[in-house]
Short mmCIF file of C-alpha atoms and ligand atoms in Angstrom, two decimals:
data_model
loop_
_atom_site.label_atom_id
_atom_site.label_comp_id
_atom_site.label_asym_id
_atom_site.label_seq_id
_atom_site.Cartn_x
_atom_site.Cartn_y
_atom_site.Cartn_z
CA MET A 1381 74.23 136.33 74.13
CA SER A 1382 73.90 133.07 75.88
CA GLN A 1383 73.63 132.56 79.46
CA ARG A 1384 74.97 129.27 79.67
CA LYS A 1385 76.88 128.79 82.86
CA PRO A 1386 80.40 126.86 81.88
CA ARG A 1387 79.81 123.08 81.99
CA LEU A 1388 81.28 120.61 84.67
CA LEU A 1389 81.59 117.14 84.96
CA SER A 1390 82.95 114.72 87.10
CA GLY A 1391 82.63 111.33 88.35
CA HIS A 1392 83.35 107.93 90.68
CA ARG A 1393 83.41 104.29 89.98
CA PRO A 1394 80.70 102.23 92.36
CA THR A 1395 83.38 100.27 93.75
CA GLY A 1396 81.55 100.55 97.24
CA ARG A 1397 80.69 102.78 100.14
CA LEU A 1398 82.43 106.35 99.74
CA HIS A 1399 84.94 107.11 102.22
CA LEU A 1400 86.03 110.83 104.55
CA GLY A 1401 89.05 111.23 101.55
CA HIS A 1402 85.66 111.05 99.11
CA LEU A 1403 83.89 113.90 101.03
CA GLU A 1404 86.88 116.07 102.05
CA GLY A 1405 88.60 115.46 99.15
CA THR A 1406 85.94 115.63 96.52
CA LEU A 1407 83.09 115.85 97.66
CA ARG A 1408 82.52 119.20 99.53
CA ASN A 1409 84.12 120.81 96.32
CA TRP A 1410 81.58 119.43 93.50
CA ALA A 1411 79.18 120.74 96.12
CA ALA A 1412 80.04 124.14 96.72
CA MET A 1413 80.75 124.18 92.63
CA GLN A 1414 77.42 123.13 91.94
CA ASP A 1415 75.81 127.15 91.80
CA ASP A 1416 78.55 128.30 89.41
CA TYR A 1417 78.79 125.44 86.61
CA GLU A 1418 76.30 123.29 84.88
CA CYS A 1419 77.32 119.76 86.41
CA PHE A 1420 77.08 116.54 85.80
CA PHE A 1421 77.65 113.62 88.24
CA LEU A 1422 78.46 110.50 86.24
CA ILE A 1423 78.25 107.01 88.15
CA ALA A 1424 80.60 105.00 86.10
CA ASP A 1425 79.40 101.56 86.15
CA TRP A 1426 81.56 100.36 82.77
CA HIS A 1427 84.18 101.42 85.20
CA ALA A 1428 83.89 99.34 87.23
CA LEU A 1429 83.99 96.38 85.12
CA THR A 1430 87.65 97.23 83.77
CA ASP A 1431 88.61 95.35 87.08
CA HIS A 1432 85.52 93.85 88.84
CA PHE A 1433 83.97 91.77 86.15
CA GLU A 1434 83.33 88.45 86.85
CA ASP A 1435 81.82 89.24 90.17
CA THR A 1436 79.17 91.92 89.26
CA SER A 1437 76.53 91.23 91.64
CA ALA A 1438 77.29 94.28 94.95
CA LEU A 1439 77.55 96.22 91.33
CA HIS A 1440 73.84 97.45 91.70
CA GLU A 1441 73.63 97.99 95.03
CA ASN A 1442 77.03 99.93 94.56
CA VAL A 1443 74.96 102.28 92.14
CA LEU A 1444 72.28 103.12 94.47
CA ASP A 1445 75.16 103.52 97.82
CA ILE A 1446 76.85 106.03 95.88
CA ALA A 1447 73.99 107.46 94.64
CA ILE A 1448 72.62 108.19 98.08
CA ASP A 1449 76.08 109.39 99.54
CA TRP A 1450 76.07 112.16 97.23
CA ILE A 1451 73.01 113.07 97.69
CA ALA A 1452 73.75 113.12 101.66
CA ALA A 1453 77.00 114.73 100.92
CA GLY A 1454 75.13 117.43 99.57
CA LEU A 1455 75.16 117.16 95.46
CA ASP A 1456 71.47 118.20 94.63
CA PRO A 1457 69.71 116.87 91.97
CA GLU A 1458 67.87 120.32 91.84
CA ARG A 1459 70.91 121.91 90.31
CA SER A 1460 72.60 118.92 88.77
CA VAL A 1461 72.34 116.06 86.86
CA PHE A 1462 72.97 112.37 87.95
CA VAL A 1463 73.99 109.95 85.28
CA LEU A 1464 74.37 106.63 84.96
CA GLN A 1465 76.60 105.54 82.52
CA SER A 1466 75.55 102.41 81.28
CA GLN A 1467 72.14 103.59 81.09
CA VAL A 1468 72.68 106.53 78.32
CA LYS A 1469 74.43 104.27 75.58
CA GLN A 1470 75.79 107.19 73.70
CA HIS A 1471 78.98 107.42 76.22
CA ALA A 1472 79.69 103.40 74.27
CA GLU A 1473 79.38 104.53 71.04
CA LEU A 1474 81.47 107.56 71.60
CA PHE A 1475 83.87 105.36 73.05
CA LEU A 1476 83.84 102.79 70.19
CA LEU A 1477 84.24 105.57 67.98
CA LEU A 1478 87.13 107.39 70.17
CA ALA A 1479 89.12 103.62 70.32
CA MET A 1480 89.94 103.98 66.27
CA THR A 1481 91.36 107.45 66.72
CA THR A 1482 93.40 107.11 69.42
CA PRO A 1483 96.63 105.39 68.86
CA LEU A 1484 97.60 102.31 70.71
CA SER A 1485 100.79 103.89 72.23
CA TRP A 1486 98.69 106.87 73.62
CA VAL A 1487 97.03 103.75 76.16
CA GLU A 1488 99.82 101.43 76.93
CA ARG A 1489 102.32 104.37 77.94
CA CYS A 1490 99.03 106.28 79.99
CA PRO A 1491 100.90 106.95 83.52
CA THR A 1492 98.10 104.89 86.19
CA TRP A 1493 98.75 101.70 84.96
CA LYS A 1494 102.23 102.16 86.37
CA ASP A 1495 100.76 103.42 89.95
CA VAL A 1496 98.47 100.31 90.20
CA LEU A 1497 101.35 98.06 89.33
CA ALA A 1498 103.59 99.81 92.30
CA GLN A 1499 101.07 98.88 94.88
CA GLU A 1500 100.88 95.84 96.16
CA GLU A 1501 97.54 95.33 96.95
CA MET A 1502 96.52 95.89 93.25
CA ARG A 1503 98.83 93.88 91.78
CA GLU A 1504 95.98 91.01 91.20
CA GLU A 1505 93.59 93.49 89.27
CA LEU A 1506 92.75 91.46 86.40
CA ARG A 1507 93.90 92.95 82.98
CA SER A 1508 92.24 92.85 79.59
CA TYR A 1509 91.57 94.44 76.39
CA GLY A 1510 88.59 96.75 78.02
CA ARG A 1511 90.91 97.65 81.27
CA LEU A 1512 93.66 99.21 78.40
CA GLY A 1513 90.59 101.10 77.31
CA TYR A 1514 90.03 103.03 80.64
CA PRO A 1515 90.74 106.01 79.90
CA VAL A 1516 89.27 106.55 75.64
CA LEU A 1517 86.03 105.65 77.74
CA GLN A 1518 86.67 108.16 80.46
CA ALA A 1519 87.47 110.68 77.60
CA ALA A 1520 83.65 109.51 76.22
CA ASP A 1521 82.59 110.42 79.25
CA ILE A 1522 84.14 113.72 79.25
CA LEU A 1523 83.39 114.80 75.59
CA ILE A 1524 80.38 113.71 75.25
CA TYR A 1525 78.76 116.60 77.35
CA LYS A 1526 81.35 118.53 76.31
CA ALA A 1527 82.74 119.88 79.37
CA ASP A 1528 84.46 122.77 80.12
CA VAL A 1529 85.99 121.64 83.25
CA VAL A 1530 87.21 118.15 85.29
CA PRO A 1531 87.43 118.21 89.54
CA VAL A 1532 89.71 115.29 89.54
CA GLY A 1533 92.49 114.51 91.92
CA LYS A 1534 95.96 114.46 91.16
CA ASP A 1535 95.54 110.62 90.22
CA GLN A 1536 93.35 111.18 86.97
CA LEU A 1537 95.48 113.94 85.39
CA PRO A 1538 97.29 111.92 82.97
CA HIS A 1539 93.46 110.75 82.09
CA ILE A 1540 92.37 114.71 82.05
CA GLU A 1541 95.53 115.10 79.94
CA MET A 1542 94.93 112.22 77.72
CA THR A 1543 91.11 113.46 76.82
CA ARG A 1544 92.28 116.59 75.68
CA GLU A 1545 94.60 114.57 72.96
CA ILE A 1546 92.18 112.73 72.36
CA ALA A 1547 89.84 115.66 71.17
CA ARG A 1548 92.74 117.41 69.63
CA ARG A 1549 93.12 114.46 67.15
CA PHE A 1550 89.64 114.38 66.75
CA ASN A 1551 88.79 117.96 66.07
CA SER A 1552 92.05 117.59 63.11
CA LEU A 1553 90.86 114.67 61.87
CA TYR A 1554 87.25 115.60 60.44
CA GLY A 1555 86.74 119.18 61.78
CA ALA A 1556 86.06 120.93 65.40
CA VAL A 1557 83.54 118.98 67.33
CA LEU A 1558 85.01 118.08 70.84
CA PRO A 1559 86.04 120.78 72.93
CA GLU A 1560 88.92 119.94 75.29
CA PRO A 1561 88.38 119.99 78.92
CA ALA A 1562 90.25 121.78 81.38
CA ALA A 1563 91.53 119.86 84.42
CA LYS A 1564 90.56 121.29 87.98
CA LEU A 1565 92.60 120.06 91.21
CA SER A 1566 90.67 120.05 94.04
CA ALA A 1567 92.45 122.32 97.17
CA PHE A 1568 92.13 119.67 99.72
CA PRO A 1569 94.62 117.99 101.23
CA ALA A 1570 94.82 113.81 101.10
CA VAL A 1571 93.05 112.44 103.89
CA PRO A 1572 94.71 109.74 106.11
CA GLY A 1573 93.68 106.71 106.62
CA THR A 1574 93.35 104.97 110.12
CA ASP A 1575 96.31 103.66 109.25
CA GLY A 1576 98.20 107.19 108.70
CA ARG A 1577 98.49 105.94 105.12
CA LYS A 1578 95.87 107.49 102.24
CA MET A 1579 92.75 106.63 103.31
CA SER A 1580 91.46 104.19 100.69
CA LYS A 1581 89.54 101.11 100.38
CA SER A 1582 92.10 99.22 99.09
CA TYR A 1583 94.04 99.24 102.28
CA GLY A 1584 91.58 99.07 104.31
CA ASN A 1585 91.44 102.28 106.27
CA THR A 1586 88.37 103.92 105.48
CA ILE A 1587 85.88 105.64 107.87
CA ASP A 1588 82.67 105.07 105.51
CA LEU A 1589 80.17 107.82 105.29
CA ALA A 1590 77.59 104.97 105.97
CA ASP A 1591 79.52 104.18 109.11
CA SER A 1592 77.34 104.48 112.54
CA PRO A 1593 78.54 106.30 115.45
CA ASP A 1594 79.71 102.87 117.48
CA VAL A 1595 81.73 102.02 114.24
CA ILE A 1596 83.62 104.97 113.83
CA ARG A 1597 84.01 105.24 117.58
CA ARG A 1598 85.89 101.62 117.21
CA LYS A 1599 87.85 102.77 114.00
CA VAL A 1600 89.22 105.92 115.73
CA MET A 1601 90.10 104.14 118.67
CA SER A 1602 92.22 101.99 116.37
CA MET A 1603 94.04 104.45 115.14
CA PHE A 1604 97.65 104.70 114.60
CA THR A 1605 99.34 107.58 116.47
CA ASP A 1606 102.61 109.45 116.74
CA PRO A 1607 105.15 105.68 116.88
CA GLU A 1608 107.16 107.73 119.22
CA LYS A 1609 104.78 108.69 121.60
CA ILE A 1610 104.16 105.50 123.92
CA TYR A 1611 102.95 106.23 127.24
CA ARG A 1612 100.44 109.15 127.44
CA ASN A 1613 103.35 111.72 128.64
CA ASP A 1614 106.02 111.13 126.39
CA PRO A 1615 105.84 114.37 124.66
CA GLY A 1616 103.89 113.75 120.96
CA HIS A 1617 104.68 115.00 117.26
CA PRO A 1618 100.98 115.96 115.99
CA ASP A 1619 102.15 116.19 112.29
CA ALA A 1620 103.39 112.78 112.17
CA CYS A 1621 100.50 111.91 113.73
CA PRO A 1622 96.74 110.62 111.31
CA VAL A 1623 94.27 111.39 115.01
CA PHE A 1624 95.91 115.05 114.59
CA ALA A 1625 95.60 115.49 110.82
CA LEU A 1626 91.87 114.40 111.11
CA HIS A 1627 91.90 116.95 114.15
CA ASN A 1628 92.63 119.34 111.64
CA ILE A 1629 89.64 118.90 110.08
CA TYR A 1630 87.00 118.15 112.18
CA THR A 1631 87.82 119.80 115.32
CA PRO A 1632 87.81 123.95 115.85
CA ALA A 1633 90.90 126.21 115.59
CA GLU A 1634 91.01 127.10 119.26
CA ARG A 1635 90.43 123.81 120.75
CA LEU A 1636 92.96 122.29 117.89
CA ALA A 1637 95.87 124.84 119.34
CA GLN A 1638 95.36 123.48 122.05
CA ILE A 1639 95.42 119.63 121.59
CA GLU A 1640 98.35 120.61 119.47
CA ALA A 1641 100.30 122.03 122.78
CA ASP A 1642 98.66 119.16 125.03
CA CYS A 1643 100.06 116.40 122.92
CA LYS A 1644 103.83 118.26 122.49
CA SER A 1645 103.80 119.14 125.98
CA GLY A 1646 103.08 114.83 127.31
CA VAL A 1647 99.64 116.63 128.92
CA GLN A 1648 97.49 115.13 126.71
CA GLY A 1649 97.28 111.15 125.90
CA CYS A 1650 96.19 109.51 123.06
CA VAL A 1651 93.07 107.60 124.27
CA ALA A 1652 91.73 110.96 125.12
CA CYS A 1653 92.18 112.74 122.23
CA LYS A 1654 91.19 109.96 119.64
CA GLN A 1655 88.21 109.94 122.18
CA GLU A 1656 87.46 113.91 121.29
CA LEU A 1657 87.86 113.19 117.22
CA ALA A 1658 85.30 110.39 117.15
CA GLU A 1659 82.91 112.72 118.98
CA ASN A 1660 83.30 115.62 116.85
CA LEU A 1661 83.53 113.61 113.27
CA ILE A 1662 79.80 112.12 115.12
CA ALA A 1663 79.03 115.39 115.23
CA ALA A 1664 80.46 116.27 111.64
CA LEU A 1665 78.72 113.66 109.98
CA ALA A 1666 75.48 113.69 111.45
CA PRO A 1667 73.37 115.56 108.92
CA ILE A 1668 75.11 113.45 106.47
CA HIS A 1669 73.84 110.37 108.31
CA ALA A 1670 70.37 111.68 108.93
CA ARG A 1671 70.19 112.54 104.74
CA ARG A 1672 71.02 109.00 104.67
CA ALA A 1673 68.97 107.15 106.72
CA GLU A 1674 65.77 109.21 104.31
CA LEU A 1675 66.77 108.15 101.02
CA GLU A 1676 67.80 105.02 102.35
CA ALA A 1677 64.31 104.36 103.05
CA HIS A 1678 63.13 105.56 100.08
CA PRO A 1679 65.07 104.03 97.24
CA GLU A 1680 62.26 105.01 94.80
CA GLN A 1681 63.27 108.34 95.13
CA VAL A 1682 67.07 107.72 94.04
CA ARG A 1683 66.22 105.78 91.13
CA GLN A 1684 63.96 107.97 89.71
CA VAL A 1685 66.46 110.66 90.91
CA LEU A 1686 68.86 108.54 88.45
CA MET A 1687 66.02 108.07 85.57
CA GLU A 1688 65.09 111.77 85.64
CA GLY A 1689 68.92 112.31 85.25
CA CYS A 1690 69.56 109.76 82.26
CA GLU A 1691 66.75 111.48 80.55
CA ARG A 1692 68.74 114.77 80.53
CA ALA A 1693 71.89 113.67 79.78
CA ARG A 1694 70.82 111.19 76.56
CA GLN A 1695 69.52 114.53 74.93
CA VAL A 1696 72.97 116.22 75.78
CA ALA A 1697 74.76 113.26 74.70
CA GLU A 1698 72.38 112.73 71.33
CA GLU A 1699 73.37 115.87 70.04
CA THR A 1700 76.94 115.34 70.27
CA MET A 1701 76.70 112.54 68.86
CA GLN A 1702 74.69 113.52 66.06
CA GLU A 1703 77.57 116.27 65.63
CA VAL A 1704 80.68 113.46 65.95
CA ARG A 1705 78.67 111.09 63.02
CA GLN A 1706 77.92 114.05 60.85
CA ALA A 1707 81.73 115.23 61.11
CA MET A 1708 82.90 111.63 60.34
CA ARG A 1709 80.43 111.44 57.90
CA LEU A 1710 79.32 107.95 58.76
CA PRO A 1711 76.21 106.48 56.96
CA LEU A 1712 73.35 108.01 58.16
CA ALA A 1713 70.17 105.60 59.30
CA LEU A 1714 68.71 103.97 56.26
CA GLY A 1715 65.56 104.27 54.29
CA GLY A 1716 63.64 106.67 55.28
N1 LIG B 2830 88.19 106.94 86.32
C1 LIG B 2830 87.38 108.05 87.37
C2 LIG B 2830 88.04 107.50 88.84
O1 LIG B 2830 88.65 106.45 89.07
C3 LIG B 2830 86.30 107.99 87.23
C4 LIG B 2830 85.44 108.16 86.20
C5 LIG B 2830 85.13 107.70 85.19
C6 LIG B 2830 85.63 109.61 85.67
N2 LIG B 2830 84.76 108.96 84.15
C7 LIG B 2830 85.06 109.96 84.63
C8 LIG B 2830 86.26 110.95 86.10
C9 LIG B 2830 84.67 111.21 84.01
C10 LIG B 2830 86.23 112.47 85.77
C11 LIG B 2830 85.41 112.21 84.41
O2 LIG B 2830 87.69 107.95 90.24
#
């Protein structure tokens, strides 16, 4: 009997430093699954080009940064495989073949475009042929490792559903090669940003894993609070306050109940409440900051992790490609 653990794949585009939303919504979740799954964590640098193709100057640095954030947050290269998409060319080959079998209407109707276009900040985004193929490339990322589960946020569910459809279609055309992955939604609530909207780089409201204690203090002190609590002694509404939402994550339960009561009764003002949050946040991030500093001092170790990860990824990906080429009856190498 095979003892193989179920295989997990997930990934990020390297478009900048990771923030608390990533940490709480994604990374803690991934880190906790490393013992139960054979994990592949993908840095999707080709996906980053789908809307950032003109200025690629930060890409290299962003790749290293995301790898550093991942390791600092608890993803463990000893147990999990770190993959840099552009260094495993099989992703491109499978993408190309799946692009042939995927109906145009599927990509045109992909619900994620609607969301992108609905957000004012994203309207300017450049659209291209490659961008339309975004979910097909994502399907290739997942199917090339025959991943069983893909932990993602709600926004990515349509892409996983399309991946399943793409696999099903491939299998019905050429024979059962590509298993359909299951999406696994993370149980964490969305983390609010400093302005109370969802924390997102495009809103400029993030607290980043790499932020120094001083930057964290400054950002927290500038946070929006309950708009009805204007004076210190006004009764507040913690449920409507992003500062309280972050206390909820970073402040111990007993103290949390006290803060809630003191805010509601008007005993606690927002300034003190924010100061307390900033210190708790700094304490919670201290181990991540320490690991980050070590890794930043040794970028060659981070590169080594990526090189070894890609090596392992290539073996798995090439095995799948051999099956795919054979199932599709593609001409084999000439000569020999
Ligand atoms: N689209 C994902 C995001 O925006 C990144 C990604 C690329 C991904 N390939 C993937 C996620 C494969 C899961 C599986 O965050």
